[in-house]
Amino acid sequence: MKAPVPNYELYGEKSRERPDFWLHCETIHARSSLYRWEIGLHRHERFFQILYIAGGSGDALFEKTVEQISSPAVITVPPGIGHGFRFSPDVDGFVFTVLASHLPISPGRSSRPGAWMAAPRLTPLGGSEDGRLATECEAGLSHRTVLLDAYLTTALVLTGRLAEGGDDEGAESENERRMERFDALLRQHYLTHRPAAFYARALGLSPTHFSRIVRAATGRSLHEVIAGKLVEEAKRQLLFTRGSVQQIGFRLGFGDPAYFSRFFLRRTGMTPRAWRTAERERLGA
């Protein structure tokens, strides 16, 4: 009888009922050296993994397929896929383990990036690729979480383009560029609570047309994506800062603390104070 493929959050560690992180980063050397450079076949039921191979070589096993690793390269593995690795002792790089529900692009969604992310990939890189993602991870500072998150999104999109042999001029590619520009605009302006029409106008589109593009790419409405960015930052500040709920609301552009609480409650089912208490208890903080 065939043995089941073990499920981990992080290789070799017992999975919890609820994960206690949404993004974990470590050097490939740190974990693989514990197992003599060989990571056995396993899967991550709830996590998407990105490996940035800066140096060294090896083999990647995806289910029953073996691919040779030559640096530099990026390896992406969606949730639930059995995979393993054999690295040379001089391997250099990082592995990012990301809660799949946190990804701005869902693997398997009906868009080109989503379809590309639905299968494991090994993508060779040229020598001039930007190393910003690895640099931010190496810094290891909690206040850079949002910046790292933005780089993570960019890295996935760019890796997908490299894997497909570059960009094309089709309508789908144009919509992807629009989504990238929207993501940059949203990171720049979300604290000022700009309406959906502002982002559509900045991209030269009608709100209705742009809303269709956003829903096709994310499965959510434009308003939900904008609100989601505020909720995401609210959660980060509630969990990782000591500011009061009122102070955090002011930082996020809410002049009325009661309105901030109603906004958060409507989108999470909990008040900010209750969410903070529950999360800190869950994490043992």
PDB file of C-alpha atoms in Angstrom:
ATOM      1  CA  MET A   1       0.000   0.000   0.000  1.00  0.00           C
ATOM      2  CA  LYS A   2       1.378   3.395  -1.018  1.00  0.00           C
ATOM      3  CA  ALA A   3       2.340   5.617   1.938  1.00  0.00           C
ATOM      4  CA  PRO A   4       0.490   8.958   2.085  1.00  0.00           C
ATOM      5  CA  VAL A   5       2.437  12.114   1.274  1.00  0.00           C
ATOM      6  CA  PRO A   6       2.975  13.952   4.599  1.00  0.00           C
ATOM      7  CA  ASN A   7       1.430  17.390   5.044  1.00  0.00           C
ATOM      8  CA  TYR A   8       3.462  20.169   6.695  1.00  0.00           C
ATOM      9  CA  GLU A   9       3.225  23.889   7.234  1.00  0.00           C
ATOM     10  CA  LEU A  10       7.031  23.978   7.397  1.00  0.00           C
ATOM     11  CA  TYR A  11       8.961  20.860   6.365  1.00  0.00           C
ATOM     12  CA  GLY A  12       9.514  18.460   9.262  1.00  0.00           C
ATOM     13  CA  GLU A  13       7.230  20.354  11.659  1.00  0.00           C
ATOM     14  CA  LYS A  14       3.844  19.119  12.804  1.00  0.00           C
ATOM     15  CA  SER A  15       0.904  21.031  11.267  1.00  0.00           C
ATOM     16  CA  ARG A  16      -1.450  22.865  13.601  1.00  0.00           C
ATOM     17  CA  GLU A  17      -5.226  23.043  13.364  1.00  0.00           C
ATOM     18  CA  ARG A  18      -4.840  26.740  12.537  1.00  0.00           C
ATOM     19  CA  PRO A  19      -1.582  28.184  11.169  1.00  0.00           C
ATOM     20  CA  ASP A  20       0.123  30.782  13.358  1.00  0.00           C
ATOM     21  CA  PHE A  21       1.695  32.724  10.472  1.00  0.00           C
ATOM     22  CA  TRP A  22       0.646  33.947   7.035  1.00  0.00           C
ATOM     23  CA  LEU A  23       4.156  34.379   5.646  1.00  0.00           C
ATOM     24  CA  HIS A  24       7.343  32.610   6.698  1.00  0.00           C
ATOM     25  CA  CYS A  25      10.776  33.139   5.215  1.00  0.00           C
ATOM     26  CA  GLU A  26      14.077  31.365   5.798  1.00  0.00           C
ATOM     27  CA  THR A  27      17.223  30.520   3.868  1.00  0.00           C
ATOM     28  CA  ILE A  28      17.140  27.298   1.893  1.00  0.00           C
ATOM     29  CA  HIS A  29      20.443  26.366   3.519  1.00  0.00           C
ATOM     30  CA  ALA A  30      19.006  26.643   7.059  1.00  0.00           C
ATOM     31  CA  ARG A  31      16.447  23.854   6.680  1.00  0.00           C
ATOM     32  CA  SER A  32      17.964  21.642   3.984  1.00  0.00           C
ATOM     33  CA  SER A  33      21.259  21.364   5.883  1.00  0.00           C
ATOM     34  CA  LEU A  34      19.339  19.685   8.741  1.00  0.00           C
ATOM     35  CA  TYR A  35      18.302  16.910   6.336  1.00  0.00           C
ATOM     36  CA  ARG A  36      21.613  16.457   4.496  1.00  0.00           C
ATOM     37  CA  TRP A  37      20.392  18.679   1.662  1.00  0.00           C
ATOM     38  CA  GLU A  38      17.467  16.405   0.797  1.00  0.00           C
ATOM     39  CA  ILE A  39      13.851  17.460   1.391  1.00  0.00           C
ATOM     40  CA  GLY A  40      11.591  14.421   1.054  1.00  0.00           C
ATOM     41  CA  LEU A  41       8.308  14.311  -0.829  1.00  0.00           C
ATOM     42  CA  HIS A  42       5.676  16.316   1.082  1.00  0.00           C
ATOM     43  CA  ARG A  43       2.892  18.847   0.546  1.00  0.00           C
ATOM     44  CA  HIS A  44       1.467  22.015   2.103  1.00  0.00           C
ATOM     45  CA  GLU A  45      -2.327  21.850   2.206  1.00  0.00           C
ATOM     46  CA  ARG A  46      -2.884  25.546   2.941  1.00  0.00           C
ATOM     47  CA  PHE A  47       0.339  27.177   1.787  1.00  0.00           C
ATOM     48  CA  PHE A  48       1.885  28.367  -1.467  1.00  0.00           C
ATOM     49  CA  GLN A  49       5.686  28.194  -1.658  1.00  0.00           C
ATOM     50  CA  ILE A  50       8.207  30.277  -3.574  1.00  0.00           C
ATOM     51  CA  LEU A  51      11.879  29.295  -3.647  1.00  0.00           C
ATOM     52  CA  TYR A  52      14.414  31.801  -4.906  1.00  0.00           C
ATOM     53  CA  ILE A  53      17.583  29.880  -5.877  1.00  0.00           C
ATOM     54  CA  ALA A  54      20.478  32.365  -5.981  1.00  0.00           C
ATOM     55  CA  GLY A  55      23.307  29.834  -6.080  1.00  0.00           C
ATOM     56  CA  GLY A  56      24.027  26.127  -6.171  1.00  0.00           C
ATOM     57  CA  SER A  57      22.150  23.394  -7.998  1.00  0.00           C
ATOM     58  CA  GLY A  58      20.003  20.327  -7.438  1.00  0.00           C
ATOM     59  CA  ASP A  59      16.829  18.532  -8.436  1.00  0.00           C
ATOM     60  CA  ALA A  60      13.165  19.377  -7.880  1.00  0.00           C
ATOM     61  CA  LEU A  61      10.579  16.611  -7.594  1.00  0.00           C
ATOM     62  CA  PHE A  62       6.992  17.542  -8.508  1.00  0.00           C
ATOM     63  CA  GLU A  63       4.797  14.487  -7.833  1.00  0.00           C
ATOM     64  CA  LYS A  64       6.561  12.007 -10.196  1.00  0.00           C
ATOM     65  CA  THR A  65       8.428  14.519 -12.377  1.00  0.00           C
ATOM     66  CA  VAL A  66      12.056  15.474 -11.714  1.00  0.00           C
ATOM     67  CA  GLU A  67      13.498  18.762 -12.982  1.00  0.00           C
ATOM     68  CA  GLN A  68      17.103  19.889 -12.748  1.00  0.00           C
ATOM     69  CA  ILE A  69      17.766  23.101 -10.790  1.00  0.00           C
ATOM     70  CA  SER A  70      20.368  25.541 -12.083  1.00  0.00           C
ATOM     71  CA  SER A  71      20.778  28.923 -10.400  1.00  0.00           C
ATOM     72  CA  PRO A  72      19.472  31.527 -10.566  1.00  0.00           C
ATOM     73  CA  ALA A  73      15.886  30.281 -10.675  1.00  0.00           C
ATOM     74  CA  VAL A  74      12.485  30.604  -9.040  1.00  0.00           C
ATOM     75  CA  ILE A  75      10.398  27.584  -8.020  1.00  0.00           C
ATOM     76  CA  THR A  76       6.679  27.966  -7.247  1.00  0.00           C
ATOM     77  CA  VAL A  77       4.585  25.222  -5.656  1.00  0.00           C
ATOM     78  CA  PRO A  78       0.798  25.554  -5.155  1.00  0.00           C
ATOM     79  CA  PRO A  79      -1.043  24.052  -2.157  1.00  0.00           C
ATOM     80  CA  GLY A  80      -1.648  20.310  -2.070  1.00  0.00           C
ATOM     81  CA  ILE A  81       1.045  19.361  -4.608  1.00  0.00           C
ATOM     82  CA  GLY A  82       3.563  16.729  -3.546  1.00  0.00           C
ATOM     83  CA  HIS A  83       7.113  18.020  -3.958  1.00  0.00           C
ATOM     84  CA  GLY A  84      10.657  17.513  -2.698  1.00  0.00           C
ATOM     85  CA  PHE A  85      14.191  18.725  -3.365  1.00  0.00           C
ATOM     86  CA  ARG A  86      17.794  17.587  -3.471  1.00  0.00           C
ATOM     87  CA  PHE A  87      20.226  20.496  -3.156  1.00  0.00           C
ATOM     88  CA  SER A  88      23.984  20.843  -3.490  1.00  0.00           C
ATOM     89  CA  PRO A  89      25.700  21.869  -0.214  1.00  0.00           C
ATOM     90  CA  ASP A  90      26.547  25.277  -1.686  1.00  0.00           C
ATOM     91  CA  VAL A  91      22.863  26.156  -2.259  1.00  0.00           C
ATOM     92  CA  ASP A  92      22.033  29.799  -1.636  1.00  0.00           C
ATOM     93  CA  GLY A  93      18.611  31.429  -1.608  1.00  0.00           C
ATOM     94  CA  PHE A  94      15.339  31.801   0.244  1.00  0.00           C
ATOM     95  CA  VAL A  95      12.072  29.936   0.618  1.00  0.00           C
ATOM     96  CA  PHE A  96       8.832  31.855   1.199  1.00  0.00           C
ATOM     97  CA  THR A  97       5.845  29.961   2.617  1.00  0.00           C
ATOM     98  CA  VAL A  98       2.657  31.971   2.157  1.00  0.00           C
ATOM     99  CA  LEU A  99      -0.857  31.228   3.368  1.00  0.00           C
ATOM    100  CA  ALA A 100      -2.724  30.687   0.078  1.00  0.00           C
ATOM    101  CA  SER A 101      -5.767  32.619   1.269  1.00  0.00           C
ATOM    102  CA  HIS A 102      -3.547  35.680   1.703  1.00  0.00           C
ATOM    103  CA  LEU A 103      -2.304  35.689  -1.892  1.00  0.00           C
ATOM    104  CA  PRO A 104      -3.701  38.539  -4.013  1.00  0.00           C
ATOM    105  CA  ILE A 105      -3.894  36.098  -6.931  1.00  0.00           C
ATOM    106  CA  SER A 106      -5.509  32.742  -6.167  1.00  0.00           C
ATOM    107  CA  PRO A 107      -3.969  29.654  -7.803  1.00  0.00           C
ATOM    108  CA  GLY A 108      -6.406  28.179 -10.309  1.00  0.00           C
ATOM    109  CA  ARG A 109      -8.523  31.316 -10.650  1.00  0.00           C
ATOM    110  CA  SER A 110      -9.810  32.074 -14.144  1.00  0.00           C
ATOM    111  CA  SER A 111      -7.013  34.450 -15.100  1.00  0.00           C
ATOM    112  CA  ARG A 112      -3.648  33.846 -16.718  1.00  0.00           C
ATOM    113  CA  PRO A 113      -1.629  34.389 -13.497  1.00  0.00           C
ATOM    114  CA  GLY A 114      -4.053  32.190 -11.555  1.00  0.00           C
ATOM    115  CA  ALA A 115      -3.838  29.403 -14.119  1.00  0.00           C
ATOM    116  CA  TRP A 116      -0.041  29.641 -14.168  1.00  0.00           C
ATOM    117  CA  MET A 117       0.116  29.420 -10.351  1.00  0.00           C
ATOM    118  CA  ALA A 118      -2.089  26.303 -10.254  1.00  0.00           C
ATOM    119  CA  ALA A 119       0.787  23.992 -11.248  1.00  0.00           C
ATOM    120  CA  PRO A 120       4.341  23.653  -9.863  1.00  0.00           C
ATOM    121  CA  ARG A 121       6.909  25.579 -11.908  1.00  0.00           C
ATOM    122  CA  LEU A 122      10.687  25.886 -12.174  1.00  0.00           C
ATOM    123  CA  THR A 123      11.559  29.157 -13.912  1.00  0.00           C
ATOM    124  CA  PRO A 124      15.207  29.934 -14.862  1.00  0.00           C
ATOM    125  CA  LEU A 125      16.217  33.567 -14.356  1.00  0.00           C
ATOM    126  CA  GLY A 126      18.649  35.801 -16.177  1.00  0.00           C
ATOM    127  CA  GLY A 127      21.587  37.238 -14.299  1.00  0.00           C
ATOM    128  CA  SER A 128      20.104  40.731 -13.999  1.00  0.00           C
ATOM    129  CA  GLU A 129      16.841  39.907 -12.180  1.00  0.00           C
ATOM    130  CA  ASP A 130      15.963  42.192  -9.300  1.00  0.00           C
ATOM    131  CA  GLY A 131      16.797  40.790  -5.854  1.00  0.00           C
ATOM    132  CA  ARG A 132      14.529  43.144  -3.871  1.00  0.00           C
ATOM    133  CA  LEU A 133      12.309  40.367  -2.487  1.00  0.00           C
ATOM    134  CA  ALA A 134      15.257  38.473  -1.012  1.00  0.00           C
ATOM    135  CA  THR A 135      16.714  41.713   0.363  1.00  0.00           C
ATOM    136  CA  GLU A 136      13.494  42.612   2.187  1.00  0.00           C
ATOM    137  CA  CYS A 137      13.203  39.116   3.634  1.00  0.00           C
ATOM    138  CA  GLU A 138      16.799  39.138   4.826  1.00  0.00           C
ATOM    139  CA  ALA A 139      16.203  42.397   6.675  1.00  0.00           C
ATOM    140  CA  GLY A 140      13.687  40.524   8.851  1.00  0.00           C
ATOM    141  CA  LEU A 141      11.921  43.610  10.154  1.00  0.00           C
ATOM    142  CA  SER A 142       8.233  43.257  11.040  1.00  0.00           C
ATOM    143  CA  HIS A 143       7.448  46.793   9.933  1.00  0.00           C
ATOM    144  CA  ARG A 144       8.382  45.802   6.387  1.00  0.00           C
ATOM    145  CA  THR A 145       5.579  43.242   6.142  1.00  0.00           C
ATOM    146  CA  VAL A 146       3.484  45.374   3.787  1.00  0.00           C
ATOM    147  CA  LEU A 147       6.501  46.117   1.571  1.00  0.00           C
ATOM    148  CA  LEU A 148       7.433  42.442   1.446  1.00  0.00           C
ATOM    149  CA  ASP A 149       3.833  41.592   0.576  1.00  0.00           C
ATOM    150  CA  ALA A 150       3.956  44.039  -2.348  1.00  0.00           C
ATOM    151  CA  TYR A 151       7.239  42.580  -3.611  1.00  0.00           C
ATOM    152  CA  LEU A 152       5.790  39.079  -3.297  1.00  0.00           C
ATOM    153  CA  THR A 153       2.925  40.007  -5.618  1.00  0.00           C
ATOM    154  CA  THR A 154       5.296  41.627  -8.117  1.00  0.00           C
ATOM    155  CA  ALA A 155       7.646  38.633  -8.023  1.00  0.00           C
ATOM    156  CA  LEU A 156       4.837  36.190  -8.815  1.00  0.00           C
ATOM    157  CA  VAL A 157       3.592  38.228 -11.764  1.00  0.00           C
ATOM    158  CA  LEU A 158       7.083  38.791 -13.203  1.00  0.00           C
ATOM    159  CA  THR A 159       8.066  35.141 -12.735  1.00  0.00           C
ATOM    160  CA  GLY A 160       4.935  34.083 -14.604  1.00  0.00           C
ATOM    161  CA  ARG A 161       5.827  36.369 -17.494  1.00  0.00           C
ATOM    162  CA  LEU A 162       9.404  35.087 -17.630  1.00  0.00           C
ATOM    163  CA  ALA A 163       8.169  31.493 -17.620  1.00  0.00           C
ATOM    164  CA  GLU A 164       5.871  32.214 -20.550  1.00  0.00           C
ATOM    165  CA  GLY A 165       8.646  33.776 -22.568  1.00  0.00           C
ATOM    166  CA  GLY A 166       7.886  37.452 -22.053  1.00  0.00           C
ATOM    167  CA  ASP A 167       4.935  39.774 -22.495  1.00  0.00           C
ATOM    168  CA  ASP A 168       2.425  39.875 -25.297  1.00  0.00           C
ATOM    169  CA  GLU A 169       0.155  42.597 -26.589  1.00  0.00           C
ATOM    170  CA  GLY A 170      -3.171  40.808 -26.134  1.00  0.00           C
ATOM    171  CA  ALA A 171      -6.139  42.088 -24.161  1.00  0.00           C
ATOM    172  CA  GLU A 172      -5.429  39.723 -21.270  1.00  0.00           C
ATOM    173  CA  SER A 173      -1.862  41.005 -20.966  1.00  0.00           C
ATOM    174  CA  GLU A 174      -3.114  44.597 -21.021  1.00  0.00           C
ATOM    175  CA  ASN A 175      -5.519  43.831 -18.190  1.00  0.00           C
ATOM    176  CA  GLU A 176      -2.666  42.321 -16.183  1.00  0.00           C
ATOM    177  CA  ARG A 177      -0.691  45.542 -16.626  1.00  0.00           C
ATOM    178  CA  ARG A 178      -3.734  47.500 -15.503  1.00  0.00           C
ATOM    179  CA  MET A 179      -3.983  45.340 -12.377  1.00  0.00           C
ATOM    180  CA  GLU A 180      -0.306  45.915 -11.605  1.00  0.00           C
ATOM    181  CA  ARG A 181      -0.785  49.682 -11.942  1.00  0.00           C
ATOM    182  CA  PHE A 182      -3.918  49.480  -9.784  1.00  0.00           C
ATOM    183  CA  ASP A 183      -1.996  47.570  -7.111  1.00  0.00           C
ATOM    184  CA  ALA A 184       0.680  50.289  -7.055  1.00  0.00           C
ATOM    185  CA  LEU A 185      -1.955  53.045  -6.911  1.00  0.00           C
ATOM    186  CA  LEU A 186      -3.818  51.276  -4.118  1.00  0.00           C
ATOM    187  CA  ARG A 187      -0.666  50.943  -1.997  1.00  0.00           C
ATOM    188  CA  GLN A 188      -0.029  54.645  -2.529  1.00  0.00           C
ATOM    189  CA  HIS A 189      -3.543  55.971  -1.833  1.00  0.00           C
ATOM    190  CA  TYR A 190      -5.489  53.480   0.304  1.00  0.00           C
ATOM    191  CA  LEU A 191      -5.002  55.532   3.489  1.00  0.00           C
ATOM    192  CA  THR A 192      -6.812  58.470   1.879  1.00  0.00           C
ATOM    193  CA  HIS A 193      -9.925  56.350   1.164  1.00  0.00           C
ATOM    194  CA  ARG A 194     -10.126  57.177  -2.529  1.00  0.00           C
ATOM    195  CA  PRO A 195     -13.343  55.956  -4.214  1.00  0.00           C
ATOM    196  CA  ALA A 196     -13.398  53.304  -6.901  1.00  0.00           C
ATOM    197  CA  ALA A 197     -13.927  55.969  -9.562  1.00  0.00           C
ATOM    198  CA  PHE A 198     -10.550  57.529  -8.673  1.00  0.00           C
ATOM    199  CA  TYR A 199      -8.649  54.349  -9.573  1.00  0.00           C
ATOM    200  CA  ALA A 200     -10.669  53.762 -12.746  1.00  0.00           C
ATOM    201  CA  ARG A 201     -10.049  57.344 -13.854  1.00  0.00           C
ATOM    202  CA  ALA A 202      -6.316  57.061 -13.120  1.00  0.00           C
ATOM    203  CA  LEU A 203      -6.205  54.060 -15.464  1.00  0.00           C
ATOM    204  CA  GLY A 204      -8.262  55.779 -18.156  1.00  0.00           C
ATOM    205  CA  LEU A 205     -11.243  53.439 -17.749  1.00  0.00           C
ATOM    206  CA  SER A 206     -14.875  53.736 -16.758  1.00  0.00           C
ATOM    207  CA  PRO A 207     -15.688  52.414 -13.254  1.00  0.00           C
ATOM    208  CA  THR A 208     -17.943  49.738 -14.764  1.00  0.00           C
ATOM    209  CA  HIS A 209     -15.279  48.491 -17.179  1.00  0.00           C
ATOM    210  CA  PHE A 210     -12.556  48.484 -14.551  1.00  0.00           C
ATOM    211  CA  SER A 211     -14.805  46.701 -12.054  1.00  0.00           C
ATOM    212  CA  ARG A 212     -15.229  43.866 -14.572  1.00  0.00           C
ATOM    213  CA  ILE A 213     -11.449  43.607 -14.987  1.00  0.00           C
ATOM    214  CA  VAL A 214     -10.899  43.502 -11.207  1.00  0.00           C
ATOM    215  CA  ARG A 215     -13.574  40.851 -10.647  1.00  0.00           C
ATOM    216  CA  ALA A 216     -12.148  38.669 -13.434  1.00  0.00           C
ATOM    217  CA  ALA A 217      -8.659  38.908 -11.918  1.00  0.00           C
ATOM    218  CA  THR A 218      -9.506  38.591  -8.217  1.00  0.00           C
ATOM    219  CA  GLY A 219     -13.018  37.183  -7.912  1.00  0.00           C
ATOM    220  CA  ARG A 220     -13.955  40.238  -5.838  1.00  0.00           C
ATOM    221  CA  SER A 221     -15.544  43.575  -6.614  1.00  0.00           C
ATOM    222  CA  LEU A 222     -13.447  46.716  -6.881  1.00  0.00           C
ATOM    223  CA  HIS A 223     -14.975  48.033  -3.640  1.00  0.00           C
ATOM    224  CA  GLU A 224     -14.134  44.768  -1.858  1.00  0.00           C
ATOM    225  CA  VAL A 225     -10.507  44.916  -2.993  1.00  0.00           C
ATOM    226  CA  ILE A 226     -10.119  48.526  -1.808  1.00  0.00           C
ATOM    227  CA  ALA A 227     -11.754  47.765   1.541  1.00  0.00           C
ATOM    228  CA  GLY A 228      -9.704  44.582   1.851  1.00  0.00           C
ATOM    229  CA  LYS A 229      -6.484  46.559   1.702  1.00  0.00           C
ATOM    230  CA  LEU A 230      -7.603  48.646   4.682  1.00  0.00           C
ATOM    231  CA  VAL A 231      -8.697  45.559   6.614  1.00  0.00           C
ATOM    232  CA  GLU A 232      -5.365  43.857   5.885  1.00  0.00           C
ATOM    233  CA  GLU A 233      -3.406  46.816   7.255  1.00  0.00           C
ATOM    234  CA  ALA A 234      -5.768  47.164  10.218  1.00  0.00           C
ATOM    235  CA  LYS A 235      -5.128  43.532  11.159  1.00  0.00           C
ATOM    236  CA  ARG A 236      -1.374  43.981  10.825  1.00  0.00           C
ATOM    237  CA  GLN A 237      -1.384  47.012  13.112  1.00  0.00           C
ATOM    238  CA  LEU A 238      -3.747  45.430  15.622  1.00  0.00           C
ATOM    239  CA  LEU A 239      -1.497  42.395  15.893  1.00  0.00           C
ATOM    240  CA  PHE A 240       1.979  43.907  15.656  1.00  0.00           C
ATOM    241  CA  THR A 241       1.668  47.376  17.240  1.00  0.00           C
ATOM    242  CA  ARG A 242       0.668  48.603  20.704  1.00  0.00           C
ATOM    243  CA  GLY A 243      -1.563  51.422  19.458  1.00  0.00           C
ATOM    244  CA  SER A 244      -5.126  51.597  20.727  1.00  0.00           C
ATOM    245  CA  VAL A 245      -8.013  50.784  18.392  1.00  0.00           C
ATOM    246  CA  GLN A 246      -8.755  54.510  18.198  1.00  0.00           C
ATOM    247  CA  GLN A 247      -5.127  55.351  17.310  1.00  0.00           C
ATOM    248  CA  ILE A 248      -5.013  52.665  14.638  1.00  0.00           C
ATOM    249  CA  GLY A 249      -8.279  53.920  13.167  1.00  0.00           C
ATOM    250  CA  PHE A 250      -6.835  57.446  12.923  1.00  0.00           C
ATOM    251  CA  ARG A 251      -3.665  56.113  11.258  1.00  0.00           C
ATOM    252  CA  LEU A 252      -5.838  54.377   8.674  1.00  0.00           C
ATOM    253  CA  GLY A 253      -7.722  57.566   7.839  1.00  0.00           C
ATOM    254  CA  PHE A 254     -10.871  57.013   9.936  1.00  0.00           C
ATOM    255  CA  GLY A 255     -11.817  60.239  11.709  1.00  0.00           C
ATOM    256  CA  ASP A 256     -14.544  58.500  13.708  1.00  0.00           C
ATOM    257  CA  PRO A 257     -13.455  55.511  15.878  1.00  0.00           C
ATOM    258  CA  ALA A 258     -17.031  54.163  15.885  1.00  0.00           C
ATOM    259  CA  TYR A 259     -17.088  54.125  12.080  1.00  0.00           C
ATOM    260  CA  PHE A 260     -13.738  52.282  12.015  1.00  0.00           C
ATOM    261  CA  SER A 261     -15.157  49.620  14.346  1.00  0.00           C
ATOM    262  CA  ARG A 262     -18.301  49.237  12.206  1.00  0.00           C
ATOM    263  CA  PHE A 263     -16.188  49.031   9.032  1.00  0.00           C
ATOM    264  CA  PHE A 264     -13.985  46.305  10.537  1.00  0.00           C
ATOM    265  CA  LEU A 265     -16.934  44.399  12.015  1.00  0.00           C
ATOM    266  CA  ARG A 266     -18.808  44.397   8.708  1.00  0.00           C
ATOM    267  CA  ARG A 267     -15.864  42.771   6.916  1.00  0.00           C
ATOM    268  CA  THR A 268     -14.518  40.383   9.539  1.00  0.00           C
ATOM    269  CA  GLY A 269     -17.478  39.591  11.773  1.00  0.00           C
ATOM    270  CA  MET A 270     -15.586  40.889  14.818  1.00  0.00           C
ATOM    271  CA  THR A 271     -14.828  44.288  16.323  1.00  0.00           C
ATOM    272  CA  PRO A 272     -11.175  45.394  16.137  1.00  0.00           C
ATOM    273  CA  ARG A 273     -10.736  44.921  19.886  1.00  0.00           C
ATOM    274  CA  ALA A 274     -12.284  41.448  19.865  1.00  0.00           C
ATOM    275  CA  TRP A 275     -10.217  40.398  16.830  1.00  0.00           C
ATOM    276  CA  ARG A 276      -6.980  41.619  18.449  1.00  0.00           C
ATOM    277  CA  THR A 277      -7.743  39.748  21.691  1.00  0.00           C
ATOM    278  CA  ALA A 278      -8.644  36.521  19.878  1.00  0.00           C
ATOM    279  CA  GLU A 279      -5.576  36.573  17.634  1.00  0.00           C
ATOM    280  CA  ARG A 280      -3.161  37.328  20.462  1.00  0.00           C
ATOM    281  CA  GLU A 281      -4.636  34.536  22.553  1.00  0.00           C
ATOM    282  CA  ARG A 282      -4.393  32.154  19.607  1.00  0.00           C
ATOM    283  CA  LEU A 283      -0.736  33.049  19.053  1.00  0.00           C
ATOM    284  CA  GLY A 284       0.052  32.995  22.765  1.00  0.00           C
ATOM    285  CA  ALA A 285       1.098  36.633  22.694  1.00  0.00           C
TER     286      ALA A 285
END
